[in-house]
PDB file of C-alpha atoms in Angstrom:
ATOM      1  CA  MET A 270    -114.038 -11.008  42.468  1.00 71.00           C
ATOM      2  CA  GLY A 271    -111.759  -9.300  39.870  1.00 91.00           C
ATOM      3  CA  THR A 272    -112.247  -7.642  36.522  1.00 98.00           C
ATOM      4  CA  ALA A 273    -114.243  -8.779  33.079  1.00 98.00           C
ATOM      5  CA  ILE A 274    -112.512  -7.318  29.587  1.00 98.00           C
ATOM      6  CA  ILE A 275    -115.463  -7.744  27.713  1.00 97.00           C
ATOM      7  CA  GLY A 276    -112.728  -8.224  24.316  1.00 95.00           C
ATOM      8  CA  ALA A 277    -109.081  -9.159  23.646  1.00 93.00           C
ATOM      9  CA  GLY A 278    -108.653  -6.777  20.862  1.00 91.00           C
ATOM     10  CA  ASN A 279    -105.827  -3.899  20.254  1.00 91.00           C
ATOM     11  CA  VAL A 280    -107.021  -2.504  23.706  1.00 95.00           C
ATOM     12  CA  GLY A 281    -108.234  -5.185  25.590  1.00 95.00           C
ATOM     13  CA  ALA A 282    -105.452  -7.290  25.286  1.00 96.00           C
ATOM     14  CA  ARG A 283    -103.101  -4.716  26.476  1.00 96.00           C
ATOM     15  CA  LEU A 284    -105.062  -4.159  29.334  1.00 97.00           C
ATOM     16  CA  ALA A 285    -105.268  -7.618  30.588  1.00 97.00           C
ATOM     17  CA  ARG A 286    -101.412  -8.368  30.351  1.00 97.00           C
ATOM     18  CA  GLY A 287    -100.753  -4.541  32.345  1.00 97.00           C
ATOM     19  CA  LEU A 288    -103.336  -5.386  34.969  1.00 98.00           C
ATOM     20  CA  VAL A 289    -102.147  -8.408  35.305  1.00 97.00           C
ATOM     21  CA  SER A 290     -98.564  -7.232  35.526  1.00 96.00           C
ATOM     22  CA  GLY A 291     -99.854  -5.309  38.314  1.00 96.00           C
ATOM     23  CA  GLY A 292    -100.842  -8.509  40.237  1.00 96.00           C
ATOM     24  CA  GLU A 293    -104.775  -7.743  39.234  1.00 97.00           C
ATOM     25  CA  ARG A 294    -106.716 -10.852  38.689  1.00 97.00           C
ATOM     26  CA  ILE A 295    -108.764 -10.476  35.709  1.00 98.00           C
ATOM     27  CA  VAL A 296    -111.541 -12.984  33.949  1.00 97.00           C
ATOM     28  CA  ILE A 297    -111.446 -12.468  29.217  1.00 97.00           C
ATOM     29  CA  ALA A 298    -114.418 -12.591  27.507  1.00 96.00           C
ATOM     30  CA  THR A 299    -113.858 -12.626  23.829  1.00 93.00           C
ATOM     31  CA  ARG A 300    -116.709 -14.057  20.773  1.00 86.00           C
ATOM     32  CA  ASN A 301    -113.256 -14.915  19.526  1.00 87.00           C
ATOM     33  CA  GLU A 302    -112.873 -18.101  22.120  1.00 89.00           C
ATOM     34  CA  ALA A 303    -109.697 -19.196  20.548  1.00 90.00           C
ATOM     35  CA  GLN A 304    -108.428 -15.371  20.978  1.00 91.00           C
ATOM     36  CA  GLY A 305    -109.546 -15.209  24.115  1.00 92.00           C
ATOM     37  CA  GLN A 306    -108.238 -18.954  25.654  1.00 94.00           C
ATOM     38  CA  ALA A 307    -104.248 -17.894  23.681  1.00 94.00           C
ATOM     39  CA  LEU A 308    -104.759 -15.254  25.782  1.00 95.00           C
ATOM     40  CA  VAL A 309    -104.625 -16.925  29.133  1.00 96.00           C
ATOM     41  CA  GLU A 310    -102.414 -19.152  28.343  1.00 96.00           C
ATOM     42  CA  GLU A 311     -99.787 -16.370  28.121  1.00 96.00           C
ATOM     43  CA  LEU A 312    -100.860 -14.350  31.180  1.00 97.00           C
ATOM     44  CA  GLY A 313    -101.221 -17.428  33.798  1.00 95.00           C
ATOM     45  CA  SER A 314    -102.740 -17.953  36.946  1.00 96.00           C
ATOM     46  CA  LEU A 315    -104.286 -14.538  37.428  1.00 97.00           C
ATOM     47  CA  ALA A 316    -106.456 -14.902  34.242  1.00 97.00           C
ATOM     48  CA  SER A 317    -109.093 -16.729  32.968  1.00 97.00           C
ATOM     49  CA  PHE A 318    -111.867 -17.383  30.215  1.00 96.00           C
ATOM     50  CA  ALA A 319    -115.391 -17.227  30.757  1.00 96.00           C
ATOM     51  CA  SER A 320    -118.852 -16.941  28.562  1.00 94.00           C
ATOM     52  CA  VAL A 321    -119.676 -12.969  28.487  1.00 94.00           C
ATOM     53  CA  ALA A 322    -122.184 -13.678  30.655  1.00 94.00           C
ATOM     54  CA  ASP A 323    -120.605 -15.294  33.241  1.00 95.00           C
ATOM     55  CA  ALA A 324    -117.819 -12.985  33.552  1.00 96.00           C
ATOM     56  CA  ILE A 325    -119.956 -10.208  34.041  1.00 96.00           C
ATOM     57  CA  ALA A 326    -121.495 -12.418  37.038  1.00 95.00           C
ATOM     58  CA  GLU A 327    -118.623 -13.412  38.215  1.00 93.00           C
ATOM     59  CA  SER A 328    -116.524  -9.815  38.110  1.00 96.00           C
ATOM     60  CA  ASP A 329    -117.217  -6.618  40.189  1.00 96.00           C
ATOM     61  CA  THR A 330    -115.401  -4.095  36.997  1.00 98.00           C
ATOM     62  CA  VAL A 331    -116.179  -4.677  33.606  1.00 98.00           C
ATOM     63  CA  ILE A 332    -114.196  -2.819  31.161  1.00 98.00           C
ATOM     64  CA  PHE A 333    -115.999  -2.901  27.393  1.00 97.00           C
ATOM     65  CA  ALA A 334    -112.823  -3.206  25.319  1.00 95.00           C
ATOM     66  CA  VAL A 335    -114.958  -3.224  21.984  1.00 94.00           C
ATOM     67  CA  TRP A 336    -116.399  -1.184  18.999  1.00 89.00           C
ATOM     68  CA  LEU A 337    -119.041   1.323  20.395  1.00 91.00           C
ATOM     69  CA  ASP A 338    -121.748  -0.877  18.583  1.00 90.00           C
ATOM     70  CA  THR A 339    -120.883  -3.781  20.277  1.00 92.00           C
ATOM     71  CA  ILE A 340    -121.110  -2.470  23.549  1.00 93.00           C
ATOM     72  CA  HIS A 341    -124.303  -0.539  22.548  1.00 90.00           C
ATOM     73  CA  GLU A 342    -125.983  -4.203  22.089  1.00 93.00           C
ATOM     74  CA  MET A 343    -124.211  -5.829  25.314  1.00 95.00           C
ATOM     75  CA  VAL A 344    -125.267  -3.534  27.709  1.00 94.00           C
ATOM     76  CA  LYS A 345    -128.802  -4.284  27.001  1.00 93.00           C
ATOM     77  CA  GLN A 346    -128.259  -7.463  25.973  1.00 95.00           C
ATOM     78  CA  TYR A 347    -126.385  -8.304  29.852  1.00 96.00           C
ATOM     79  CA  ALA A 348    -129.001  -5.705  31.492  1.00 95.00           C
ATOM     80  CA  ASP A 349    -130.328  -7.772  34.201  1.00 95.00           C
ATOM     81  CA  VAL A 350    -127.190  -8.465  35.605  1.00 95.00           C
ATOM     82  CA  LEU A 351    -124.423  -4.987  35.495  1.00 96.00           C
ATOM     83  CA  PRO A 352    -126.525  -3.379  38.391  1.00 96.00           C
ATOM     84  CA  GLY A 353    -124.022  -3.101  41.175  1.00 96.00           C
ATOM     85  CA  LYS A 354    -121.313  -3.395  38.757  1.00 97.00           C
ATOM     86  CA  ILE A 355    -119.043  -0.637  38.107  1.00 97.00           C
ATOM     87  CA  VAL A 356    -119.042  -0.561  33.881  1.00 97.00           C
ATOM     88  CA  VAL A 357    -116.193   0.926  32.629  1.00 98.00           C
ATOM     89  CA  ASP A 358    -115.959   2.020  28.678  1.00 96.00           C
ATOM     90  CA  ALA A 359    -113.007   1.998  26.367  1.00 95.00           C
ATOM     91  CA  SER A 360    -114.870   3.101  23.588  1.00 91.00           C
ATOM     92  CA  ASN A 361    -114.482   5.795  20.776  1.00 88.00           C
ATOM     93  CA  PRO A 362    -116.537   6.928  18.865  1.00 83.00           C
ATOM     94  CA  LEU A 363    -115.178   5.352  15.610  1.00 71.00           C
ATOM     95  CA  ALA A 364    -115.808   2.466  12.914  1.00 67.00           C
ATOM     96  CA  ALA A 365    -112.974   1.690  10.821  1.00 68.00           C
ATOM     97  CA  ASP A 366    -113.957   2.962   7.458  1.00 63.00           C
ATOM     98  CA  GLY A 367    -113.048  -0.197   4.746  1.00 75.00           C
ATOM     99  CA  LYS A 368    -109.621   1.666   3.351  1.00 75.00           C
ATOM    100  CA  GLY A 369    -107.699   1.145   5.796  1.00 71.00           C
ATOM    101  CA  GLY A 370    -107.904   3.205   8.749  1.00 74.00           C
ATOM    102  CA  PHE A 371    -111.498   5.358  10.490  1.00 72.00           C
ATOM    103  CA  ARG A 372    -114.805   7.368  10.473  1.00 74.00           C
ATOM    104  CA  ARG A 373    -116.670   9.257  13.259  1.00 70.00           C
ATOM    105  CA  THR A 374    -119.715   7.450  14.288  1.00 68.00           C
ATOM    106  CA  LEU A 375    -121.342   9.712  15.906  1.00 73.00           C
ATOM    107  CA  PRO A 376    -122.399  13.659  15.144  1.00 69.00           C
ATOM    108  CA  GLU A 377    -119.424  16.470  15.981  1.00 78.00           C
ATOM    109  CA  GLY A 378    -120.537  17.586  20.006  1.00 76.00           C
ATOM    110  CA  GLU A 379    -121.458  14.267  20.966  1.00 81.00           C
ATOM    111  CA  SER A 380    -119.362  11.296  22.860  1.00 88.00           C
ATOM    112  CA  SER A 381    -119.197   8.081  23.012  1.00 90.00           C
ATOM    113  CA  GLY A 382    -119.445   8.115  27.195  1.00 93.00           C
ATOM    114  CA  ARG A 383    -122.271   9.861  27.230  1.00 93.00           C
ATOM    115  CA  LEU A 384    -124.613   7.807  24.734  1.00 92.00           C
ATOM    116  CA  VAL A 385    -122.945   4.094  27.175  1.00 95.00           C
ATOM    117  CA  ALA A 386    -123.802   6.138  30.140  1.00 95.00           C
ATOM    118  CA  GLY A 387    -127.632   6.769  29.078  1.00 94.00           C
ATOM    119  CA  LEU A 388    -128.390   3.438  28.422  1.00 94.00           C
ATOM    120  CA  VAL A 389    -125.822   1.571  31.770  1.00 96.00           C
ATOM    121  CA  PRO A 390    -128.802   0.169  33.940  1.00 96.00           C
ATOM    122  CA  GLN A 391    -129.876   1.985  37.283  1.00 95.00           C
ATOM    123  CA  GLY A 392    -128.000   0.457  40.176  1.00 96.00           C
ATOM    124  CA  ALA A 393    -124.538   0.446  38.151  1.00 97.00           C
ATOM    125  CA  TYR A 394    -121.553   2.771  38.475  1.00 97.00           C
ATOM    126  CA  PHE A 395    -120.797   4.221  34.804  1.00 97.00           C
ATOM    127  CA  VAL A 396    -116.799   5.031  34.315  1.00 98.00           C
ATOM    128  CA  LYS A 397    -115.614   6.774  31.130  1.00 97.00           C
ATOM    129  CA  ALA A 398    -111.358   5.683  31.083  1.00 97.00           C
ATOM    130  CA  PHE A 399    -108.739   3.111  29.300  1.00 97.00           C
ATOM    131  CA  GLY A 400    -109.542   4.952  25.877  1.00 92.00           C
ATOM    132  CA  THR A 401    -108.262   8.316  26.122  1.00 92.00           C
ATOM    133  CA  LEU A 402    -104.688   6.927  24.771  1.00 94.00           C
ATOM    134  CA  GLY A 403    -103.824   4.994  21.967  1.00 91.00           C
ATOM    135  CA  ALA A 404    -103.745   1.007  22.380  1.00 92.00           C
ATOM    136  CA  GLU A 405     -99.995   1.137  21.605  1.00 94.00           C
ATOM    137  CA  SER A 406     -99.312   3.689  24.432  1.00 96.00           C
ATOM    138  CA  LEU A 407    -100.745   1.549  26.804  1.00 95.00           C
ATOM    139  CA  SER A 408     -98.032  -0.994  26.515  1.00 94.00           C
ATOM    140  CA  ALA A 409     -95.169   1.861  25.244  1.00 95.00           C
ATOM    141  CA  ASP A 410     -95.942   4.077  28.055  1.00 97.00           C
ATOM    142  CA  ALA A 411     -97.033   2.231  30.578  1.00 97.00           C
ATOM    143  CA  ASN A 412     -94.650   2.185  34.205  1.00 97.00           C
ATOM    144  CA  ARG A 413     -92.610   4.788  32.005  1.00 95.00           C
ATOM    145  CA  GLU A 414     -89.364   6.747  34.263  1.00 94.00           C
ATOM    146  CA  PRO A 415     -88.641   9.034  36.121  1.00 94.00           C
ATOM    147  CA  GLU A 416     -92.795  10.234  35.838  1.00 96.00           C
ATOM    148  CA  ARG A 417     -95.560   8.156  35.151  1.00 97.00           C
ATOM    149  CA  ALA A 418     -97.839   9.231  31.881  1.00 97.00           C
ATOM    150  CA  VAL A 419    -101.204  10.432  32.856  1.00 98.00           C
ATOM    151  CA  LEU A 420    -104.984   8.590  32.422  1.00 98.00           C
ATOM    152  CA  PHE A 421    -107.873  10.457  32.418  1.00 98.00           C
ATOM    153  CA  TYR A 422    -111.208   9.095  33.241  1.00 98.00           C
ATOM    154  CA  ALA A 423    -114.769  10.708  33.896  1.00 97.00           C
ATOM    155  CA  THR A 424    -117.610   9.292  35.801  1.00 97.00           C
ATOM    156  CA  ASP A 425    -120.225  10.814  37.959  1.00 96.00           C
ATOM    157  CA  ASP A 426    -120.137   7.896  40.665  1.00 94.00           C
ATOM    158  CA  ALA A 427    -117.489   8.285  43.385  1.00 92.00           C
ATOM    159  CA  ALA A 428    -118.361   4.912  44.430  1.00 88.00           C
ATOM    160  CA  ALA A 429    -116.522   3.989  41.449  1.00 94.00           C
ATOM    161  CA  GLU A 430    -113.131   6.348  41.592  1.00 97.00           C
ATOM    162  CA  SER A 431    -111.123   4.141  43.904  1.00 96.00           C
ATOM    163  CA  THR A 432    -111.675   0.952  41.956  1.00 97.00           C
ATOM    164  CA  ILE A 433    -110.696   3.140  38.367  1.00 98.00           C
ATOM    165  CA  GLU A 434    -107.637   4.669  39.686  1.00 98.00           C
ATOM    166  CA  SER A 435    -106.397   1.318  41.656  1.00 97.00           C
ATOM    167  CA  LEU A 436    -106.949  -0.151  37.631  1.00 98.00           C
ATOM    168  CA  ILE A 437    -105.206   2.499  35.996  1.00 98.00           C
ATOM    169  CA  SER A 438    -102.358   2.253  38.832  1.00 98.00           C
ATOM    170  CA  ALA A 439    -102.243  -1.322  38.260  1.00 97.00           C
ATOM    171  CA  ILE A 440    -101.357  -1.055  34.245  1.00 98.00           C
ATOM    172  CA  GLY A 441     -98.430   1.566  34.915  1.00 97.00           C
ATOM    173  CA  PHE A 442    -100.515   4.812  34.655  1.00 98.00           C
ATOM    174  CA  THR A 443    -101.182   8.479  36.915  1.00 98.00           C
ATOM    175  CA  PRO A 444    -104.872   8.841  37.045  1.00 98.00           C
ATOM    176  CA  LEU A 445    -106.612  11.844  36.661  1.00 98.00           C
ATOM    177  CA  LYS A 446    -110.174  12.629  36.525  1.00 98.00           C
ATOM    178  CA  ALA A 447    -111.455  14.543  34.225  1.00 97.00           C
ATOM    179  CA  GLY A 448    -115.022  16.098  35.289  1.00 97.00           C
ATOM    180  CA  GLY A 449    -118.179  13.583  34.887  1.00 97.00           C
ATOM    181  CA  VAL A 450    -119.910  12.158  32.625  1.00 96.00           C
ATOM    182  CA  ALA A 451    -120.757  15.162  30.314  1.00 95.00           C
ATOM    183  CA  VAL A 452    -116.761  15.750  29.703  1.00 95.00           C
ATOM    184  CA  SER A 453    -116.431  12.587  28.313  1.00 95.00           C
ATOM    185  CA  GLY A 454    -115.964  13.490  24.379  1.00 93.00           C
ATOM    186  CA  ARG A 455    -112.703  15.601  25.799  1.00 95.00           C
ATOM    187  CA  ILE A 456    -111.062  12.091  27.112  1.00 95.00           C
ATOM    188  CA  GLU A 457    -112.010  10.914  23.876  1.00 94.00           C
ATOM    189  CA  VAL A 458    -110.776  10.668  20.014  1.00 91.00           C
ATOM    190  CA  GLY A 459    -110.111  14.290  19.337  1.00 89.00           C
ATOM    191  CA  GLY A 460    -111.347  16.108  22.288  1.00 91.00           C
ATOM    192  CA  ASP A 461    -108.683  17.890  23.752  1.00 94.00           C
ATOM    193  CA  LEU A 462    -107.111  15.555  26.540  1.00 96.00           C
ATOM    194  CA  HIS A 463    -106.943  12.913  24.288  1.00 95.00           C
ATOM    195  CA  GLN A 464    -103.466  11.565  22.710  1.00 95.00           C
ATOM    196  CA  PHE A 465    -105.102  12.007  18.852  1.00 92.00           C
ATOM    197  CA  GLY A 466    -106.953  15.095  20.112  1.00 91.00           C
ATOM    198  CA  GLY A 467    -105.934  18.519  21.772  1.00 93.00           C
ATOM    199  CA  LEU A 468    -102.612  16.885  23.502  1.00 95.00           C
ATOM    200  CA  ASN A 469    -100.853  16.534  19.596  1.00 94.00           C
ATOM    201  CA  GLY A 470    -100.030  13.116  20.023  1.00 94.00           C
ATOM    202  CA  ARG A 471     -98.171  13.411  23.291  1.00 95.00           C
ATOM    203  CA  VAL A 472     -98.560  11.485  26.480  1.00 96.00           C
ATOM    204  CA  VAL A 473     -98.270  13.633  29.157  1.00 97.00           C
ATOM    205  CA  GLY A 474     -96.878  13.880  32.807  1.00 97.00           C
ATOM    206  CA  LEU A 475     -99.176  14.821  35.737  1.00 97.00           C
ATOM    207  CA  ALA A 476     -98.157  19.056  35.702  1.00 96.00           C
ATOM    208  CA  GLN A 477     -99.024  18.748  31.839  1.00 96.00           C
ATOM    209  CA  ALA A 478    -101.987  16.500  32.118  1.00 97.00           C
ATOM    210  CA  LYS A 479    -103.065  19.340  34.591  1.00 96.00           C
ATOM    211  CA  GLU A 480    -102.752  22.141  32.531  1.00 96.00           C
ATOM    212  CA  ALA A 481    -104.770  20.816  30.092  1.00 95.00           C
ATOM    213  CA  LEU A 482    -107.335  19.619  32.136  1.00 95.00           C
ATOM    214  CA  ALA A 483    -107.825  23.056  33.301  1.00 93.00           C
ATOM    215  CA  GLY A 484    -107.794  24.831  29.467  1.00 85.00           C
ATOM    216  CA  ALA A 485    -110.710  25.433  27.596  1.00 63.00           C
ATOM    217  CA  SER A 486    -112.576  22.523  26.257  1.00 49.00           C
TER     218      SER A 486
END
């Protein structure tokens, strides 16, 4: 069993390419079947396509790389098959504003990570990860030399830590835990540990990341 990626947009497609490049087996699920099938053909034998229900059932880890409101719907819809899975939320509290930009969808001080974690059924393991950098940086800054860039994650579930750190390493980054779900806001857009927040557009190495992590939220 491998990793399901729900969504094949800017984030999902980059994660799929990064994980396959890192030798991980993935299954892609997307409402746009043609888009998903095209990505699978590009990626080769380590990737396959399935419905959302089948992708979740076939996988140990499920990465929701879709908009926050879609995650909200899907977590409730597939609650019966999520127990026992590692559920990864890659969202940010953003939506298109209709003017070519984005708007925040949650009040200040609230995080998408805490919201999704509250929806995940008992028996599933929740992790906030992969949304702490802009989509372009997930590919452009992968496997950076001489020092890999850091990708933060947050979880309360120790059982999920080794898996998420392995996946972050597979896509070419150094994993660093920011804390539990309560600090999810720090690694979302606008947070002090997000590329487009307190890091002011920077993609940082381990020493800088630890310094930022130690700072006030």
